[in-house]
PDB file of C-alpha atoms in Angstrom:
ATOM      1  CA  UNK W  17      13.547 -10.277  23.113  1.00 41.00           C
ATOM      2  CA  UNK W  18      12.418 -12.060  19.908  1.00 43.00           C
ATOM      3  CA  UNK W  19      14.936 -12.716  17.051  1.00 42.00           C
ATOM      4  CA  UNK W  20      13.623 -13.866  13.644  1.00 55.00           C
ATOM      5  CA  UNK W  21      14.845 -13.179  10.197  1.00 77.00           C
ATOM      6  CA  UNK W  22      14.057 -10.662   7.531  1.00 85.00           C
ATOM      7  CA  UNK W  23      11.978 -12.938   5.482  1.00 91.00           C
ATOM      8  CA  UNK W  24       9.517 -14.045   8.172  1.00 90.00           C
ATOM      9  CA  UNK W  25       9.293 -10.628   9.645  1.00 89.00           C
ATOM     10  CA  UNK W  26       8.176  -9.020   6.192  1.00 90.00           C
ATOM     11  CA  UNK W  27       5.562 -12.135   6.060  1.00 92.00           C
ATOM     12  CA  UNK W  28       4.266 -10.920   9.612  1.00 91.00           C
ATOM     13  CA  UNK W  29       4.167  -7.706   8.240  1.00 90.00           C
ATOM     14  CA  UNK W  30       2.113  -8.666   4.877  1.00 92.00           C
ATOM     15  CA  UNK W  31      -0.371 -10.599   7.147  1.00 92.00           C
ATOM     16  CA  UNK W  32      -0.999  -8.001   9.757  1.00 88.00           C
ATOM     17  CA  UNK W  33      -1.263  -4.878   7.341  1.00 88.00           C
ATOM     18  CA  UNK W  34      -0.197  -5.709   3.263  1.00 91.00           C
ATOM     19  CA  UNK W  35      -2.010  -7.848   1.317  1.00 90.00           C
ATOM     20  CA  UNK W  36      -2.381 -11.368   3.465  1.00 92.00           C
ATOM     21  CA  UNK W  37      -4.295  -9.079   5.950  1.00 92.00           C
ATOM     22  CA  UNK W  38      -7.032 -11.672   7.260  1.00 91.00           C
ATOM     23  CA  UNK W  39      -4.976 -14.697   5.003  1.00 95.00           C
ATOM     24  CA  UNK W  40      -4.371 -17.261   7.944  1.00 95.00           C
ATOM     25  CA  UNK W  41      -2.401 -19.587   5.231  1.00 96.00           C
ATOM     26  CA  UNK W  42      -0.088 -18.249   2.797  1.00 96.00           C
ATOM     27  CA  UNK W  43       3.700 -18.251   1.367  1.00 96.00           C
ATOM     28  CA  UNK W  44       5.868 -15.533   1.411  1.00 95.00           C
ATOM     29  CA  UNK W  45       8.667 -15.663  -1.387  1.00 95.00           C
ATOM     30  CA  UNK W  46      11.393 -13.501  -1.303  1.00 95.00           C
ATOM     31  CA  UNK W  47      13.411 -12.895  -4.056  1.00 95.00           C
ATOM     32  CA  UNK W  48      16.164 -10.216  -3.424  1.00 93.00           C
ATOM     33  CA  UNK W  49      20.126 -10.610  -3.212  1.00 93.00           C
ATOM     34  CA  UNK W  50      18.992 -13.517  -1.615  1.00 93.00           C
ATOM     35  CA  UNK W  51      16.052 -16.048  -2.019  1.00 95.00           C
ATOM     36  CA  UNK W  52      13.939 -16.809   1.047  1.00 93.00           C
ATOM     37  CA  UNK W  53      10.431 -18.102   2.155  1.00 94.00           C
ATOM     38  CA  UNK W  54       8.320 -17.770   5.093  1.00 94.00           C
ATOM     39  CA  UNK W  55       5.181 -20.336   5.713  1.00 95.00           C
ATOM     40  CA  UNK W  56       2.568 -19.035   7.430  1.00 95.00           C
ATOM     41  CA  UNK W  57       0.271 -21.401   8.737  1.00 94.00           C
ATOM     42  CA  UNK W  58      -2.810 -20.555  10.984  1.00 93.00           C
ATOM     43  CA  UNK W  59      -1.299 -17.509  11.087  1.00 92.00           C
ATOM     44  CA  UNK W  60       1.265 -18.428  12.612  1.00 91.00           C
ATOM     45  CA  UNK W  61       5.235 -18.334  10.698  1.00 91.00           C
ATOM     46  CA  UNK W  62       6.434 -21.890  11.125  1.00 91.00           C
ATOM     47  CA  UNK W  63       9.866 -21.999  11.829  1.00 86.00           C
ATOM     48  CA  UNK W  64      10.656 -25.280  12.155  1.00 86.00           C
ATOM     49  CA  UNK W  65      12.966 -27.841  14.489  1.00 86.00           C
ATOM     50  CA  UNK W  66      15.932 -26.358  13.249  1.00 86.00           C
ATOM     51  CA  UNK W  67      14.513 -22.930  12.422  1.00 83.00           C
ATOM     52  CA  UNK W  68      15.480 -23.868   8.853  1.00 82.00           C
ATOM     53  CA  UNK W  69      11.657 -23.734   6.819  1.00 87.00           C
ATOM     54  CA  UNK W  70      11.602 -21.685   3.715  1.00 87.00           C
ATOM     55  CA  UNK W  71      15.370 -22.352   2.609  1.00 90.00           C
ATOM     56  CA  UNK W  72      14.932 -22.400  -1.015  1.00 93.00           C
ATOM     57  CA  UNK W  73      17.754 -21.693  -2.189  1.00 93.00           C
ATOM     58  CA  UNK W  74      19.112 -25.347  -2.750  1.00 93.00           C
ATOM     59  CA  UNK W  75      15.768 -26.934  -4.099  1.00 95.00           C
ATOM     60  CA  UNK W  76      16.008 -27.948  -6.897  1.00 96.00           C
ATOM     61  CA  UNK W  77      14.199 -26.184 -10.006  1.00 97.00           C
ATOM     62  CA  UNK W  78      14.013 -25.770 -13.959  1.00 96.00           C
ATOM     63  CA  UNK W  79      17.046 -23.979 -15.080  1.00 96.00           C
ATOM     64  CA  UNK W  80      17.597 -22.052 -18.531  1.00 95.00           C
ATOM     65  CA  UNK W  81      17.787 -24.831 -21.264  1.00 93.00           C
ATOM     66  CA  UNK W  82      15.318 -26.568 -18.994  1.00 94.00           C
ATOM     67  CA  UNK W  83      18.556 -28.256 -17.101  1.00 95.00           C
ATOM     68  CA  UNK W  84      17.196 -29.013 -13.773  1.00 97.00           C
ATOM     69  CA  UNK W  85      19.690 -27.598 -11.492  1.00 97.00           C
ATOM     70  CA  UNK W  86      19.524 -25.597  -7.564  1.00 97.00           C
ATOM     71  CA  UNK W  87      17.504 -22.447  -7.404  1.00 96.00           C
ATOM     72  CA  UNK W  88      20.505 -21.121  -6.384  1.00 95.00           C
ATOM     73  CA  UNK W  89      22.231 -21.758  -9.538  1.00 96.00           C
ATOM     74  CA  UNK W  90      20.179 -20.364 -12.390  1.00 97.00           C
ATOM     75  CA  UNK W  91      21.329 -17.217 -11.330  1.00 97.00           C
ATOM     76  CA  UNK W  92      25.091 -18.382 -12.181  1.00 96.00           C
ATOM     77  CA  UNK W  93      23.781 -19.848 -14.984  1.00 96.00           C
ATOM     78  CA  UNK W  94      22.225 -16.284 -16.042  1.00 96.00           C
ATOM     79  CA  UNK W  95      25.255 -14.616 -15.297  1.00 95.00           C
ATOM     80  CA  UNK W  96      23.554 -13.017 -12.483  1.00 96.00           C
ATOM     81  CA  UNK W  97      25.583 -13.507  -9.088  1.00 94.00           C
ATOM     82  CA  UNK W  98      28.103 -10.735  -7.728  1.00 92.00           C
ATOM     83  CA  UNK W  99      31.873 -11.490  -8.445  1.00 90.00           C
ATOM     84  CA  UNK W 100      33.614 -13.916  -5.777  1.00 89.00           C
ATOM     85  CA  UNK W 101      29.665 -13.967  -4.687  1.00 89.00           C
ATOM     86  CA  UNK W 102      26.495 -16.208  -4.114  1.00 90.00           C
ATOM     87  CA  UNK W 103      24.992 -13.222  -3.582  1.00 94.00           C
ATOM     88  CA  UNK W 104      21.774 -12.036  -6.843  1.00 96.00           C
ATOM     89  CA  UNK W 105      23.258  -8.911  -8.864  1.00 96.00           C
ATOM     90  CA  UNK W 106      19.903  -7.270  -8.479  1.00 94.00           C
ATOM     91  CA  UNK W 107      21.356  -4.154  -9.828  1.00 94.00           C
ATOM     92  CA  UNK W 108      21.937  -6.075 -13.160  1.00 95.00           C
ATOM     93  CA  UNK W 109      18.919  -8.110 -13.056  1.00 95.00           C
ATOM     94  CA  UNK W 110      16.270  -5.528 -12.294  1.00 93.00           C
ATOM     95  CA  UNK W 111      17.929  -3.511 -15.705  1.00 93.00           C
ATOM     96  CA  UNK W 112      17.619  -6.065 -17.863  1.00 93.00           C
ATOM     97  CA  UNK W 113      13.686  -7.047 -16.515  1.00 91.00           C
ATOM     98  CA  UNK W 114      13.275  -3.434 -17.222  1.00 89.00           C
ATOM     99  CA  UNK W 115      14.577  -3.564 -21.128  1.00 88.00           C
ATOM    100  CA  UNK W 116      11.383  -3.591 -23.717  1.00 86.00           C
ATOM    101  CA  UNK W 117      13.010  -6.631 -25.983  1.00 91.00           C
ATOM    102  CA  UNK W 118      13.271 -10.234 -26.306  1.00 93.00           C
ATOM    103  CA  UNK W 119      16.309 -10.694 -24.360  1.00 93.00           C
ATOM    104  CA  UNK W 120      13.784  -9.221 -20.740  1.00 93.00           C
ATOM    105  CA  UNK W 121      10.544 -11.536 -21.997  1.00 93.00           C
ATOM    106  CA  UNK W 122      12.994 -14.396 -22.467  1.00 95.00           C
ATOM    107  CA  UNK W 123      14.671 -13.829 -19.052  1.00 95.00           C
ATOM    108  CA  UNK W 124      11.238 -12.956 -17.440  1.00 94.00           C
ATOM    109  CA  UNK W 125      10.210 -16.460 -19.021  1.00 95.00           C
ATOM    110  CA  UNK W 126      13.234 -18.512 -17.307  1.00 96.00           C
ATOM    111  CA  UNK W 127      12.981 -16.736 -14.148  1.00 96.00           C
ATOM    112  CA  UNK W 128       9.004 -17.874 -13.671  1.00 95.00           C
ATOM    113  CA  UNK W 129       9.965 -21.346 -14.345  1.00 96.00           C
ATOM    114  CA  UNK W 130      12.491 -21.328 -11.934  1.00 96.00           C
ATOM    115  CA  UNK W 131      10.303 -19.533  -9.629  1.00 96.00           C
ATOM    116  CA  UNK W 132       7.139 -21.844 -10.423  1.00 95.00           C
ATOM    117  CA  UNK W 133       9.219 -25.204  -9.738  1.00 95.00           C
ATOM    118  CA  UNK W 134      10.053 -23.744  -6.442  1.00 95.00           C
ATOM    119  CA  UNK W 135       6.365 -22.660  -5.658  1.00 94.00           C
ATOM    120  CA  UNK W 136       5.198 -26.279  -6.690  1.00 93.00           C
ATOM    121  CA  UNK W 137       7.506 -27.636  -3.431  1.00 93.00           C
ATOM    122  CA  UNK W 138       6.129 -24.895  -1.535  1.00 93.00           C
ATOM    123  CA  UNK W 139       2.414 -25.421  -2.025  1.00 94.00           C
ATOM    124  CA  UNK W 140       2.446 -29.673  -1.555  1.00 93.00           C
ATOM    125  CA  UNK W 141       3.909 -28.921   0.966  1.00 92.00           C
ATOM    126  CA  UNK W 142       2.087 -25.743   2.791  1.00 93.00           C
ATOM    127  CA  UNK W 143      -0.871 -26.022   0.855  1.00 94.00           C
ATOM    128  CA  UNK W 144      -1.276 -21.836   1.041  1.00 96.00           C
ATOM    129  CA  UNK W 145      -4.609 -19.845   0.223  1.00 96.00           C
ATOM    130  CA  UNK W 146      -2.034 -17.501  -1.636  1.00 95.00           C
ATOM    131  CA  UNK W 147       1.453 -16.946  -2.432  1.00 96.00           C
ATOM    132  CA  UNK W 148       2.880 -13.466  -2.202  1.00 96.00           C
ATOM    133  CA  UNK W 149       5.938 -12.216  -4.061  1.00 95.00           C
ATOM    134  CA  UNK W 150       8.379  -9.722  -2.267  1.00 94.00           C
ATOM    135  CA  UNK W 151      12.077  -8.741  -2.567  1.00 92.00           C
ATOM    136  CA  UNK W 152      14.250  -6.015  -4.476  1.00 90.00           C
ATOM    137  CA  UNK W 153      12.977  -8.157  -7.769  1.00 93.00           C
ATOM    138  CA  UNK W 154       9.950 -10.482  -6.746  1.00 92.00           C
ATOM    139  CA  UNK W 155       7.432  -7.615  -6.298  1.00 89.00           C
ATOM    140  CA  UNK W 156       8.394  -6.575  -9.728  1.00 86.00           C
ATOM    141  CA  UNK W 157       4.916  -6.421 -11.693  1.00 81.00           C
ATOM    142  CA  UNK W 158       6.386  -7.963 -14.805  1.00 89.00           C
ATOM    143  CA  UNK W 159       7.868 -10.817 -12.634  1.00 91.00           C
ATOM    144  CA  UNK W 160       4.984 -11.598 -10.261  1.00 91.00           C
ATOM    145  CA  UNK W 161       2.685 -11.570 -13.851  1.00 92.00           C
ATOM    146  CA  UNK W 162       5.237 -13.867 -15.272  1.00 93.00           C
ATOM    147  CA  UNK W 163       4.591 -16.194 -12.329  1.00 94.00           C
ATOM    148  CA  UNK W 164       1.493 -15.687 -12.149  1.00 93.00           C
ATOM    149  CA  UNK W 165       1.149 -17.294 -15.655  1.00 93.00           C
ATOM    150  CA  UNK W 166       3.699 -19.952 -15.230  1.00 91.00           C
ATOM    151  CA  UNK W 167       2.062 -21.359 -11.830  1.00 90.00           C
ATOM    152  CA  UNK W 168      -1.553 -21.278 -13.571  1.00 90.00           C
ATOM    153  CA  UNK W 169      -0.513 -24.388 -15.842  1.00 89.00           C
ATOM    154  CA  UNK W 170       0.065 -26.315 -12.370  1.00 87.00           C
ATOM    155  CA  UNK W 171      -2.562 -28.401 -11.189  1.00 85.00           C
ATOM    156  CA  UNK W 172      -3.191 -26.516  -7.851  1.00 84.00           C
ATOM    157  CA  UNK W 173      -4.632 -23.001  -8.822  1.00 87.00           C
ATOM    158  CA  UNK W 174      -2.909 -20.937  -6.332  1.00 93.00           C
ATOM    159  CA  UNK W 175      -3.260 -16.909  -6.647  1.00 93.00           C
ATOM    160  CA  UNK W 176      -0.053 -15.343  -6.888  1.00 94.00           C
ATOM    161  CA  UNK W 177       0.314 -11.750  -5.863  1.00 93.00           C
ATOM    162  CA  UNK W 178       3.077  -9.130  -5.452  1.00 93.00           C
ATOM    163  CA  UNK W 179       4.308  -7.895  -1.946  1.00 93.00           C
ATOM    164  CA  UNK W 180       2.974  -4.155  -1.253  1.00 90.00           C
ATOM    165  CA  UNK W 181       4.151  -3.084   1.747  1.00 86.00           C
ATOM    166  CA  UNK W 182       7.379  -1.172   1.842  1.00 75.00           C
ATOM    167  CA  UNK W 183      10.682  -2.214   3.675  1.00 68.00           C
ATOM    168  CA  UNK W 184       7.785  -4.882   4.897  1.00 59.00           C
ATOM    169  CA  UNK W 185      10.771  -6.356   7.199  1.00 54.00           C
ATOM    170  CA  UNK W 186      10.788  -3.061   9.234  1.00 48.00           C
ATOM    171  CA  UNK W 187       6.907  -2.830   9.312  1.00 50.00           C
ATOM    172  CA  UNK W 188       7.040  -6.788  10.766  1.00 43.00           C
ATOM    173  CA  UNK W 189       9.660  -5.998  13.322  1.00 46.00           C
ATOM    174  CA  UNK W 190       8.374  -2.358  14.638  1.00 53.00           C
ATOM    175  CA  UNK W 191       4.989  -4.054  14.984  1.00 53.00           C
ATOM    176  CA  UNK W 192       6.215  -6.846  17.080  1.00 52.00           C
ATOM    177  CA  UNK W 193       7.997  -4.099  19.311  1.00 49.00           C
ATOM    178  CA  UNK W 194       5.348  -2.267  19.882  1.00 49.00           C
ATOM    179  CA  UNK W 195       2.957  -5.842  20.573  1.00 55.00           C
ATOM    180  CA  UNK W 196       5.854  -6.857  23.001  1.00 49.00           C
ATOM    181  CA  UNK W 197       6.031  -3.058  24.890  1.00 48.00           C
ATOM    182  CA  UNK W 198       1.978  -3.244  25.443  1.00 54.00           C
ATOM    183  CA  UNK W 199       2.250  -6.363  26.376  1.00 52.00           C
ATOM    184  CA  UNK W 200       5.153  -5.522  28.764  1.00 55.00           C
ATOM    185  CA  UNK W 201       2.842  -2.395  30.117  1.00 56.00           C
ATOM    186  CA  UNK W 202      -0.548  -4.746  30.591  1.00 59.00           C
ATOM    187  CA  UNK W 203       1.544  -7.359  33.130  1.00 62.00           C
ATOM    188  CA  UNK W 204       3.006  -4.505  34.862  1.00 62.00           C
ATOM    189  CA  UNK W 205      -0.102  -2.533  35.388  1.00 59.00           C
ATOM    190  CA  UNK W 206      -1.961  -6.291  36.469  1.00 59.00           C
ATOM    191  CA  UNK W 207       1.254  -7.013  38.702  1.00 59.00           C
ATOM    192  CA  UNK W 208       0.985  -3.664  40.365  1.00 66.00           C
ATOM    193  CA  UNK W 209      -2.852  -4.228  40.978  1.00 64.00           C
ATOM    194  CA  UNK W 210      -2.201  -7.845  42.310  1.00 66.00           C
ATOM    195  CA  UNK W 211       0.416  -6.232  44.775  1.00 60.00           C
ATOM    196  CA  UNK W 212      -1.657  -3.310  46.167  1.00 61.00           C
ATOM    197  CA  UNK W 213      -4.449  -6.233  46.683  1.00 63.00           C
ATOM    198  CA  UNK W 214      -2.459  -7.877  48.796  1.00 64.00           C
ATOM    199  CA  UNK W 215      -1.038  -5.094  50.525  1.00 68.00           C
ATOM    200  CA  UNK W 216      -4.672  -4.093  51.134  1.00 66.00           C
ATOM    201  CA  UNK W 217      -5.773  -7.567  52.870  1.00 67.00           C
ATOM    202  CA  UNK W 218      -2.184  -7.389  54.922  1.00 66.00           C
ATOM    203  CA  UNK W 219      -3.787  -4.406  56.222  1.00 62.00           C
ATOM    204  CA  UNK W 220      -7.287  -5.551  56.868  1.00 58.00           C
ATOM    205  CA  UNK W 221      -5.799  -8.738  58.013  1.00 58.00           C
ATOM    206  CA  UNK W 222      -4.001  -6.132  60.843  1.00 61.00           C
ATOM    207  CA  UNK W 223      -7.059  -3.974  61.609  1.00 63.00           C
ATOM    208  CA  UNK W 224      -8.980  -7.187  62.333  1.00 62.00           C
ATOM    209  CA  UNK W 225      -6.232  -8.482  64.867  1.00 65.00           C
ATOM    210  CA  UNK W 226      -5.897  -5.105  67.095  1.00 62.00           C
TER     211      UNK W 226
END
């Protein structure tokens, strides 16, 4: 059995059949009720001593105001967390993205900044042929544009791109089940023919010695 997260199994998923198909190096971003990343390196998903790579949420960023604050916290700062919650009010935030007015472009605007400071760690450190955008807000065209733009004015020109698989996290995982069940059926079928080999020279082995 193989246990991973959400996160990196919607990365697997975006390299085997979405948009990082034949990417070996790239950085999925999610950005959902809750803010992830999965590296994927040779493409492979690095996971880390700990198991802990692509735990954004407490970098620190640009806030609204340009207060440099967690990633985690702009969306206090917005206004934008569930009561009693640490948990994104996507609900909230997707209808006012959605709003033609200044209020959206100026939220849009904070968001990408936020976003982009978080991308800057991401790519020293990974240094990713592409970053993809993916989560209940991320793959948002108007936010993936908006970050898009914001991450041009860094000095490493990375192409930023929104997810387009759906439920990519189901995709990963059903894919890995049905690797694991063929792989499963190949060393059964080779075990089988290694034991009717041997059963075959126990027998010559017998005919010889009568």
């Amino acid at each position: 059995m193989f246990v991973d997260n959400d996160v990196n199994w919607a990365a697997r998923a975006e390299h085997h059949q979405g948009c990082a198909a034949g990417v070996a190096d790239f950085v999925y971003l999610h950005l959902g009720e809750g803010l992830g990343c999965a590296v994927v390196n040779d493409g492979t998903v690095r996971r880390g001593h700990h198991g802990l790579v692509g735990e954004i949420a407490h970098l620190w960023t640009v806030g609204p105001g340009g207060t440099a604050m967690m990633f985690t916290e702009v969306f206090a700062a917005l206004g934008l967390r569930r009561p009693a919650s640490t948990a994104i009010d996507t609900t909230t935030l997707t209808a006012r993205l959605a709003a033609d007015d200044d209020e959206a472009a100026q939220l849009r605007a904070v968001l990408a900044r936020a976003v982009g400071g978080v991308l800057s760690a991401a790519v020293a450190l990974a240094d990713p042929r592409m970053v993809i955008l993916g989560g209940e807000w991320g793959s948002q065209a108007g936010i993936a544009a908006a970050v898009s733009e914001q991450f041009a004015r860094t000095p490493r020109l990375v192409p930023v791109v929104a997810a387009t698989l759906t439920s990519p996290e189901l995709v990963g995982a059903r894919a890995r089940a049905v690797e694991e069940l063929r792989s499963l059926i190949v060393r059964s079928a080779a075990e089988r023919c290694e034991l009717n080999d041997t059963e075959r020279r126990r027998e010559h082995v017998a005919d010889v010695m009568r």
